[in-house]
Short mmCIF file of C-alpha atoms and ligand atoms in Angstrom, two decimals:
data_model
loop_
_atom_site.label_atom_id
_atom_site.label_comp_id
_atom_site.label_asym_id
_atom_site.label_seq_id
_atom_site.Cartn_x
_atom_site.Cartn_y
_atom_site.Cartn_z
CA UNK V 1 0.00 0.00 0.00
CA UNK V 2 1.21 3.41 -1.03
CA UNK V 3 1.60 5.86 2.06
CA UNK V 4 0.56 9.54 0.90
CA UNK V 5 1.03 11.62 3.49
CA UNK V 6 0.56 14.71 2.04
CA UNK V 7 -1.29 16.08 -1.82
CA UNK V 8 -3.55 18.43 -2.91
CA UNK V 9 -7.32 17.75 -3.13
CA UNK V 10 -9.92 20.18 -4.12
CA UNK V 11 -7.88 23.20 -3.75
CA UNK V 12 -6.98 22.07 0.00
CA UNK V 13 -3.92 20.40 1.35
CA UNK V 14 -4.74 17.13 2.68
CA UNK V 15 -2.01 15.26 5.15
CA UNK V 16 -1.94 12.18 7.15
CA UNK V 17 -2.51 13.39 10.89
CA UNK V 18 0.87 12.07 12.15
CA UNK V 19 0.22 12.80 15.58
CA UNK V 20 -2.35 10.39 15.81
CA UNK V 21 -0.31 7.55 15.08
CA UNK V 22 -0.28 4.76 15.31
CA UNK V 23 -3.52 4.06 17.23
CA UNK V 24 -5.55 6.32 14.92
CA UNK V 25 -5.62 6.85 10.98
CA UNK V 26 -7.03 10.09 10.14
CA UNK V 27 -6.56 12.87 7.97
CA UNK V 28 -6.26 16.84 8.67
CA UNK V 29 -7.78 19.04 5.24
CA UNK V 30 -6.55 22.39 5.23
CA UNK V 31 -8.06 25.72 3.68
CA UNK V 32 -6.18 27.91 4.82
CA UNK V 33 -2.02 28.36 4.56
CA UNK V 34 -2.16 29.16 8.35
CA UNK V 35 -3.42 25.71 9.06
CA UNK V 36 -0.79 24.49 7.31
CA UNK V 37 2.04 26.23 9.72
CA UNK V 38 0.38 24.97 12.31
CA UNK V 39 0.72 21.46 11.43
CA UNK V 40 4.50 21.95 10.64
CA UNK V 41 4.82 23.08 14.10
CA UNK V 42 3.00 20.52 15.89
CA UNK V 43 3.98 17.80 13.82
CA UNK V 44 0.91 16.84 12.33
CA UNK V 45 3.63 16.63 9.28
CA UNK V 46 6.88 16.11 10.06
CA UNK V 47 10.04 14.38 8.08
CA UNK V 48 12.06 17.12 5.83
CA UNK V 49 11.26 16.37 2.46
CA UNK V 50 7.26 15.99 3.83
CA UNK V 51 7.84 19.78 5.38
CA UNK V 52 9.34 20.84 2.45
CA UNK V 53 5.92 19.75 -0.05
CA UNK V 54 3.66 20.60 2.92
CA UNK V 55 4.75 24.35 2.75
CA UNK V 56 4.77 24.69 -0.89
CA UNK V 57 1.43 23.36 -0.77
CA UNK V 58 0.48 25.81 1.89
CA UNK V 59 2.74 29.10 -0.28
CA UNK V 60 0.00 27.65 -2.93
CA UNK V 61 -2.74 27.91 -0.59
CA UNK V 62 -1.96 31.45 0.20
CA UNK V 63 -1.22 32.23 -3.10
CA UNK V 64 -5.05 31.04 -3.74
CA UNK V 65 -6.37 33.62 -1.20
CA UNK V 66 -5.26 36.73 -2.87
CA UNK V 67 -7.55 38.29 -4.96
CA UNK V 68 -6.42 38.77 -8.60
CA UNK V 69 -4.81 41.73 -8.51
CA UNK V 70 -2.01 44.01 -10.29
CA UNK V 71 1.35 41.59 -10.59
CA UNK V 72 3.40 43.42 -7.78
CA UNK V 73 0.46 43.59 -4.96
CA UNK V 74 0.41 39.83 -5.93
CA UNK V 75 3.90 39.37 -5.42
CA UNK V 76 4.19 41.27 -2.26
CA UNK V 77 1.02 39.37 -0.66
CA UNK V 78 2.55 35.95 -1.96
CA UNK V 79 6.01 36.80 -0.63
CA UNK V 80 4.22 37.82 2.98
CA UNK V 81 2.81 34.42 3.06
CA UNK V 82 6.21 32.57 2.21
CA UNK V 83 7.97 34.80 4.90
CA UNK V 84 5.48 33.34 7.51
CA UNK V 85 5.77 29.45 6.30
CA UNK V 86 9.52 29.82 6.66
CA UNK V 87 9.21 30.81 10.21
CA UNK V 88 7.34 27.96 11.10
CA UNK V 89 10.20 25.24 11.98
CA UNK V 90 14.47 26.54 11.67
CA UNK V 91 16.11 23.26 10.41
CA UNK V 92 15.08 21.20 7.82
CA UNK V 93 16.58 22.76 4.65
CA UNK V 94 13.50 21.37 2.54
CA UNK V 95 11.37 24.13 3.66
CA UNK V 96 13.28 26.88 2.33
CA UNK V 97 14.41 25.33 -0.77
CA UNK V 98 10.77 24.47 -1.38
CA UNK V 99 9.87 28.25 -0.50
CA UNK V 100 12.68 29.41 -2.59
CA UNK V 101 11.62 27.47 -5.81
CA UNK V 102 7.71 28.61 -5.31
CA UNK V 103 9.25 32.12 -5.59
CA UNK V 104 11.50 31.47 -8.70
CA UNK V 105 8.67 29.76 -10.58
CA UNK V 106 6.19 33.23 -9.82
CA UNK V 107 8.89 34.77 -10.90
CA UNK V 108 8.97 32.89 -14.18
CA UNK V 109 5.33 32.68 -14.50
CA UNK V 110 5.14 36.44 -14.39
CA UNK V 111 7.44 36.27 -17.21
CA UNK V 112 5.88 34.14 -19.37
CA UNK V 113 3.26 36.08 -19.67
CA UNK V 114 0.65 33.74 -18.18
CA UNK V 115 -2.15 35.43 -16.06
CA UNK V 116 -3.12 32.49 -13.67
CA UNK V 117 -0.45 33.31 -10.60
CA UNK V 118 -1.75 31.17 -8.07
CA UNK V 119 -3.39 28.28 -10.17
CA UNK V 120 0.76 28.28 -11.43
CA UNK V 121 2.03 27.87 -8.39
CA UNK V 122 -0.61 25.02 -7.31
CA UNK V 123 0.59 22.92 -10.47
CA UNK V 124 4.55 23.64 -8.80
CA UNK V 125 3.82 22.48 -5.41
CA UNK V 126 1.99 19.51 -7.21
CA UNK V 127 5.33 18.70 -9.06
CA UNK V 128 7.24 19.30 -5.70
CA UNK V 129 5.22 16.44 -4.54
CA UNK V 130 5.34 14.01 -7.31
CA UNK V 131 9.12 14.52 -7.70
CA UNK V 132 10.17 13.83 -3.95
CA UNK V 133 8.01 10.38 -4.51
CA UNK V 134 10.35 9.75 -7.55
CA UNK V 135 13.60 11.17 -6.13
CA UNK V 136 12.76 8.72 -3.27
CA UNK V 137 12.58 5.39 -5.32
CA UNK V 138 16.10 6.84 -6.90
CA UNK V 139 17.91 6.97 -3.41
CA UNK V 140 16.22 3.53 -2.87
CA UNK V 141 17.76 2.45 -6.16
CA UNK V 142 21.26 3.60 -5.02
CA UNK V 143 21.16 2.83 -1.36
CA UNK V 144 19.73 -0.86 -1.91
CA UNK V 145 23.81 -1.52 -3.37
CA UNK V 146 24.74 -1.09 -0.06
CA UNK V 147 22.61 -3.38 1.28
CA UNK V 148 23.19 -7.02 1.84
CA UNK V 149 20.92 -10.37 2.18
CA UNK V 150 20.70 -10.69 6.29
CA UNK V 151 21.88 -7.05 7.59
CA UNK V 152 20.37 -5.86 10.30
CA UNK V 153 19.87 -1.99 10.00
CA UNK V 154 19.16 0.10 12.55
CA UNK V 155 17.23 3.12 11.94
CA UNK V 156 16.47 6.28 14.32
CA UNK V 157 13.16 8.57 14.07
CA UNK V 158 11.16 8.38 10.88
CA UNK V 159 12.69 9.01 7.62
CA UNK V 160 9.98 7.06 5.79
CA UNK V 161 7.12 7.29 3.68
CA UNK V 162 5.61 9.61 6.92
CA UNK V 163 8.22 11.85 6.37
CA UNK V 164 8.42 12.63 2.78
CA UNK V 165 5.63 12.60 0.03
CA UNK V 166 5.80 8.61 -0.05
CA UNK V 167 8.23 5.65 -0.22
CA UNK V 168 10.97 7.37 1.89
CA UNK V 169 14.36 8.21 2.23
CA UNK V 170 16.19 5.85 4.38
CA UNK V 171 13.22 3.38 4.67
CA UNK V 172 13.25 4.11 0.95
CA UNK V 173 16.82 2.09 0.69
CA UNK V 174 15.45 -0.26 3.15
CA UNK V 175 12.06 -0.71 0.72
CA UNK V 176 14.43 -0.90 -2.21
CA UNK V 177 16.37 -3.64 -1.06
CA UNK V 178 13.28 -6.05 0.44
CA UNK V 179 11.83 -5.03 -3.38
CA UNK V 180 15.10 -7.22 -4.39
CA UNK V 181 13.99 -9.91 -2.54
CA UNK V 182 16.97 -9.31 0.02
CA UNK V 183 16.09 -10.48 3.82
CA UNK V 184 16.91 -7.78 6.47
CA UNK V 185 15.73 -7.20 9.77
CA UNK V 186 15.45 -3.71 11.22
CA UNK V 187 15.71 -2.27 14.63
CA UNK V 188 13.89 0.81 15.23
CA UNK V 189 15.17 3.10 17.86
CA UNK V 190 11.88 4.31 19.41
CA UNK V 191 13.81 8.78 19.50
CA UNK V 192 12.66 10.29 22.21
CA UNK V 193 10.96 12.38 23.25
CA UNK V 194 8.63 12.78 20.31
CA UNK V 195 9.18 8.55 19.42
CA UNK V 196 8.85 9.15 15.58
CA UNK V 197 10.49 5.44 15.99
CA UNK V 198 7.87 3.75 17.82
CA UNK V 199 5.07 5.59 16.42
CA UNK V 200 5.79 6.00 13.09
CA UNK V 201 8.65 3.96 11.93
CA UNK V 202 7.53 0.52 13.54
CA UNK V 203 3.73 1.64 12.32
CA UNK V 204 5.44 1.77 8.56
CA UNK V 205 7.67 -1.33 9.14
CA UNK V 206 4.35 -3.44 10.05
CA UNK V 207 2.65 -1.87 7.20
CA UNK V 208 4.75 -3.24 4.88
CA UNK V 209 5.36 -6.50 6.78
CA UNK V 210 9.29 -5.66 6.67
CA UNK V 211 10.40 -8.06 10.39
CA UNK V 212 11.41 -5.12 12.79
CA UNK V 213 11.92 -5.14 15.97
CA UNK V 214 11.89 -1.74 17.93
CA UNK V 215 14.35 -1.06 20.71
CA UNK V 216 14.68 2.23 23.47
CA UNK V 217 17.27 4.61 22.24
CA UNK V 218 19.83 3.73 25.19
CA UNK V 219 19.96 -0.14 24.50
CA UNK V 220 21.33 0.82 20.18
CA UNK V 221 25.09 0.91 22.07
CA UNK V 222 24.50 -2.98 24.07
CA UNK V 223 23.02 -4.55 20.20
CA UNK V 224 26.36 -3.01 18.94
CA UNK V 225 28.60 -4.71 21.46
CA UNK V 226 25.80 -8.11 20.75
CA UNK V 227 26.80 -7.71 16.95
CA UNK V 228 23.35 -7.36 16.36
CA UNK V 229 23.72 -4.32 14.15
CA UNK V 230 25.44 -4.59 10.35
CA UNK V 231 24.31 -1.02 9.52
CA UNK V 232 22.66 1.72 10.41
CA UNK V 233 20.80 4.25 7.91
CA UNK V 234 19.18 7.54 8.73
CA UNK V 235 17.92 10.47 6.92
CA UNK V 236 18.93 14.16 7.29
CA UNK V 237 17.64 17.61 7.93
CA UNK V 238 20.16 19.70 6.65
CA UNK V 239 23.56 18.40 5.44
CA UNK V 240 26.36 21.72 4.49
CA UNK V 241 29.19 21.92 2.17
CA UNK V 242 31.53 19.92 4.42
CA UNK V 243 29.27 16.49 5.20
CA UNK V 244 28.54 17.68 8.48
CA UNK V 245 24.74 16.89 9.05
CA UNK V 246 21.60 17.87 11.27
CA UNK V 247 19.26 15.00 12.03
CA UNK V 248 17.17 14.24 14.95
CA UNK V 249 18.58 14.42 18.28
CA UNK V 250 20.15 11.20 19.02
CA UNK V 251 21.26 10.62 15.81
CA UNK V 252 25.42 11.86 16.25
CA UNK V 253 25.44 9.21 19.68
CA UNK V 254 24.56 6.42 16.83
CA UNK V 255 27.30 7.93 14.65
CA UNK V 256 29.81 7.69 17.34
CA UNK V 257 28.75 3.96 18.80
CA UNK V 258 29.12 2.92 15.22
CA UNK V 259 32.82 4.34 14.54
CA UNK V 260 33.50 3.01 17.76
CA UNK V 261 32.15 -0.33 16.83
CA UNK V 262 33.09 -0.04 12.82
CA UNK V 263 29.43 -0.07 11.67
CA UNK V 264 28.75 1.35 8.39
CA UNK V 265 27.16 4.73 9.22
CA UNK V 266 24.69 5.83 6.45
CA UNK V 267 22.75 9.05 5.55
CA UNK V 268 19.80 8.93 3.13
CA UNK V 269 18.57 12.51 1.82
CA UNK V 270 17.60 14.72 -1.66
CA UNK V 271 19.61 17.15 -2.93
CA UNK V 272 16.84 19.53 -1.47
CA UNK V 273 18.35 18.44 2.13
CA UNK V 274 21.73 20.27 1.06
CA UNK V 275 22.46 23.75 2.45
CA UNK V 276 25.75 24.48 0.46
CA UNK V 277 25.95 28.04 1.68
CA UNK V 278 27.02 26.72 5.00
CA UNK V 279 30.23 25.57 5.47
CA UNK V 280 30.07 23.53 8.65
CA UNK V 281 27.67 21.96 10.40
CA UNK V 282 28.00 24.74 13.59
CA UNK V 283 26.20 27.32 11.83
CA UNK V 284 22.94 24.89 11.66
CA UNK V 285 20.12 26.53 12.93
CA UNK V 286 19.28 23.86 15.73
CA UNK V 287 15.47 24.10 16.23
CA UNK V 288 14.71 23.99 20.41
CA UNK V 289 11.52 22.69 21.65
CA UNK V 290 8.78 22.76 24.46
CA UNK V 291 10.22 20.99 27.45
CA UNK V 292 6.87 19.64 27.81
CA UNK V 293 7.48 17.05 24.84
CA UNK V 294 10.08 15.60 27.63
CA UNK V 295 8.06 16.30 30.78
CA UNK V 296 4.87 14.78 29.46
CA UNK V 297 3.73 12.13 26.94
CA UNK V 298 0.35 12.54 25.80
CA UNK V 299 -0.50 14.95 28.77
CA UNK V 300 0.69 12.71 31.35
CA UNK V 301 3.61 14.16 33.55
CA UNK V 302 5.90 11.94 34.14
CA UNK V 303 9.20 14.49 35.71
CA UNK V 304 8.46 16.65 38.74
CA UNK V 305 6.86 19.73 38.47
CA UNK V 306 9.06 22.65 37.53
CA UNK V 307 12.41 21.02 36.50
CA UNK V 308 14.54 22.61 34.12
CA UNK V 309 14.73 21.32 30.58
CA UNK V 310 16.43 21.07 27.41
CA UNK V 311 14.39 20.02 24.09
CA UNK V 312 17.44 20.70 21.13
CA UNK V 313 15.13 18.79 18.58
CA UNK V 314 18.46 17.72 16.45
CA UNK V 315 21.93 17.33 16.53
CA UNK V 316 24.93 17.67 13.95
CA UNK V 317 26.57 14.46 13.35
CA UNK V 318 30.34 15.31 11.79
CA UNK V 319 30.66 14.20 8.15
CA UNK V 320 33.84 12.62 9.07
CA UNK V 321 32.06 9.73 11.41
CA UNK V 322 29.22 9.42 7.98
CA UNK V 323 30.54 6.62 5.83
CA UNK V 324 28.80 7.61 2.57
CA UNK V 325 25.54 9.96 1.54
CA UNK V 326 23.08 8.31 -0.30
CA UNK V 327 21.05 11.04 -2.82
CA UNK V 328 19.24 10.57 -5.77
CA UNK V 329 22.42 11.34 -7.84
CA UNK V 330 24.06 8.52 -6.69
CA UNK V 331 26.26 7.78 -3.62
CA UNK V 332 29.24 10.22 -2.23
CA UNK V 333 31.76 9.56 0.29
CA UNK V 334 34.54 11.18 1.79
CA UNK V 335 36.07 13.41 1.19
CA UNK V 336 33.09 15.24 1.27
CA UNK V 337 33.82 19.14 0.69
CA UNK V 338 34.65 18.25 -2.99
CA UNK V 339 32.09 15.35 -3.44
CA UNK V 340 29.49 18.43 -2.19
CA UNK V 341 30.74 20.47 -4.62
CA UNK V 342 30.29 18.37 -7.34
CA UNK V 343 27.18 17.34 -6.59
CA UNK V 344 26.06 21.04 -6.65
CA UNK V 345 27.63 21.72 -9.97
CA UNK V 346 25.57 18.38 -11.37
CA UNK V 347 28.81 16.23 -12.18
CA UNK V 348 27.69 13.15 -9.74
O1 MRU B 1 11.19 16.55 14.15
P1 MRU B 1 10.97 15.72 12.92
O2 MRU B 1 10.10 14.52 13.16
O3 MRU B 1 10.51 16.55 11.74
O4 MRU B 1 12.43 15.17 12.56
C1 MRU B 1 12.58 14.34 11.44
C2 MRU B 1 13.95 13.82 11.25
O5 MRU B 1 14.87 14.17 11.95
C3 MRU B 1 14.18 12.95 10.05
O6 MRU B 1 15.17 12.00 10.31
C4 MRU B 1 14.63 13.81 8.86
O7 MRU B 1 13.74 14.88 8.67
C5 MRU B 1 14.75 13.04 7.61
S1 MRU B 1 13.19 12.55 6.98
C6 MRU B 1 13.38 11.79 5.47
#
C-alpha cells in the first residue's frame, strides 16, 4: 500500500494526521495556509522532504487567497505568506528550498506572460510532490547496493514514507532492497521524546510486513557490542558543504557507537536536504523545543513539576564519522567538501 502523506485535493492540502499515530488513521484538510504552519509546528507533518511539499502546498494555498490583482500587490502578498511558512520550523533545509523554488517559478510565470499566478504555483507544489516520490525510489535504487541479504539496520526517528511525500528516504533504501527480494531485519530506535520510531517507523515497518523489531534509544550501544547491528541508515535535515549533518537528536550518539564499533554509518537525503551556503555543520540553525514534549507524553507528567529542561530537537553528526551519503544522484563519500561540490555543480 502506497503511504501519501501529504497532496492536494480540491484546492486544500490534505495530510496524514501524524500525531495520531499509530492508534488512529485520520486525515487533517486544510483551507487555509495558516493551518498548514500549524501542522509543521506541531507535527501533524513532520520528516524534511514531507515539510518541504507541505509548505509549498500551503505558499499555494496562500497564493489562492489573494484576490487577482495588479502583478506586484500579488507578489508582495505571496512573498508575505512565504515569509510566515519559513518561520514555522528553523532546520530542515526542505522548507526553504521548497519556498525558494515557489518564488522562482512566480517569478517565471510572471514572465511568461501567463495570467493564472496562483493556479501556477498550485501545479509547482503539485510537481514538488510528485518529484520527492520519484527522487525517493532513486535513493532507494542507489542505497539498496549497499545493502546485503541478512543485515540488520538500525534506523532512528522516521525518515519514511511519513516523512516525505511517499516511499521514503532511508526506509526508501530499506524498501528498495526487500523489493530485491533481500532479507533484512530492522531495529527501530523508538527517538525520544517525540518517538517518531515507535510511532511511526515501527507503524510503517508493520505496514509493509518488513520483520522489525523496535528497541529504546539507550539499548542501540549494548546490540552493537551483541553484533546485532550490520548497519545503520538515517535520513537528514540539513547536510552543508563539508558532510557535516543535522538530524534528529540522538542521531550523532549512533554515529559515534558505530565508529567506535566499525558499523557502516549511512545518511539517506535529496539534494533539497543540502544547504551548500554553509560551510560547517555549527552554523545549523538547531530548532529547540517545548520541554513539555520531555516532561509529558500525551498529557501525562511523568518528571516533577518545575524542573529545568532542554528540548534541542536535532543534533549535527560530523561528516567525518558518515561513511557515505546516499542522494538521488548517486552515492558520495569522503572526502566530502569536494564530493558536495560536485554534486552542486551536477557532475555526480
Ligand atoms: O522533528 P521531525 O520529526 O521533523 O524530525 C525528522 C527527522 O529528523 C528525520 O530523520 C529527517 O527529517 C529526515 S526525513 C526523510
Amino acid at each position: 500500500m502506497m503511504i501519501q502523506t501529504v497532496f492536494w485535493k480540491n484546492n486544500k492540502v490534505v495530510m496524514i494526521d501524524q500525531k495520531a499515530l499509530p492508534l488512529n488513521r485520520r486525515q487533517l484538510v486544510c483551507s487555509d495556509y495558516r493551518q498548514v504552519i500549524t501542522a509543521i509546528k506541531d507535527l501533524t507533518v513532520r520528516g524534511a522532504p514531507a515539510i518541504g511539499v507541505a509548505a509549498a502546498m500551503g505558499a499555494a494555498l496562500g497564493a489562492l487567497s489573494i484576490p487577482s490583482e495588479p502583478v506586484a500587490q500579488f507578489r508582495k502578498k505571496f512573498h508575505a505568506v512565504c515569509n510566515e511558512i519559513e518561520k514555522s520550523r528553523p532546520t530542515a533545509r526542505n522548507l526553504f528550498w521548497a519556498i525558494e523554488r515557489m518564488k522562482e517559478h512566480l517569478e517565471n510565470t510572471i514572465l511568461s506572460g501567463k495570467k493564472n499566478l496562483a493556479g501556477e504555483l498550485i501545479r509547482e507544489a503539485k510537481r514538488i510532490c510528485a518529484e520527492d516520490i520519484e527522487i525517493n525510489r532513486r535513493i532507494g535504487q542507489h542505497g539498496s547496493a549497499l545493502i546485503s541479504d541478512g543485515d540488520q539496520i538500525l534506523t532512528h526517528c522516521n525518515a519514511g514514507a511519513l516523512a516525505t511525500a511517499g516511499y521514503g528516504t532511508a526506509l526508501g533504501v530499506i524498501r528498495a532492497a526487500r523489493e530485491q527480494g533481500k532479507k533484512i531485519h530492522v531495529y527501530v530506535d523508538e527517538t525520544r521524546p517525540v518517538l517518531q520510531g515507535a510511532r511511526l517507523t515501527a507503524w510503517e515497518m508493520k505496514e509493509e510486513k518488513i520483520p522489525a523489531t523496535l528497541i529504546c534509544d539507550n539499548m542501540a550501544g549494548f546490540l552493537m557490542q551483541q553484533n546485532k547491528i550490520s548497519k545503520i541508515i538515517v535520513g537528514a535535515d540539513r547536510i552543508v558543504a563539508n558532510g557535516d549533518t543535522a538530524n534528529k537528536i540522538g542521531t550523532y550518539s549512533l554515529a559515534v557507537l558505530a565508529k567506535s564499533h566499525g558499523i557502516p554509518f549511512y545518511i539517506a537525503a535529496p539534494i533539497s536536504t543540502f544547504d551548500f551556503s554553509l560551510k560547517t555543520g555549527a552554523t545549523i540553525p538547531i530548532e529547540e523545543r517545548n520541554g513539555a514534549e520531555v516532561t509529558h507524553f500525551k498529557g501525562v507528567q511523568s518528571a516533577p513539576q518545575g524542573v529545568k529542561v532542554y528540548n534541542p530537537a536535532f543534533d549535527i553528526t560530523p561528516g567525518k564519522l558518515i561513511s557515505a551519503i546516499i542522494t538521488e544522484r548517486g552515492i558520495i563519500t569522503r572526502p566530502y567538501s569536494s564530493a558536495i561540490a560536485r554534486l552542486r555543480k551536477g557532475i555526480t
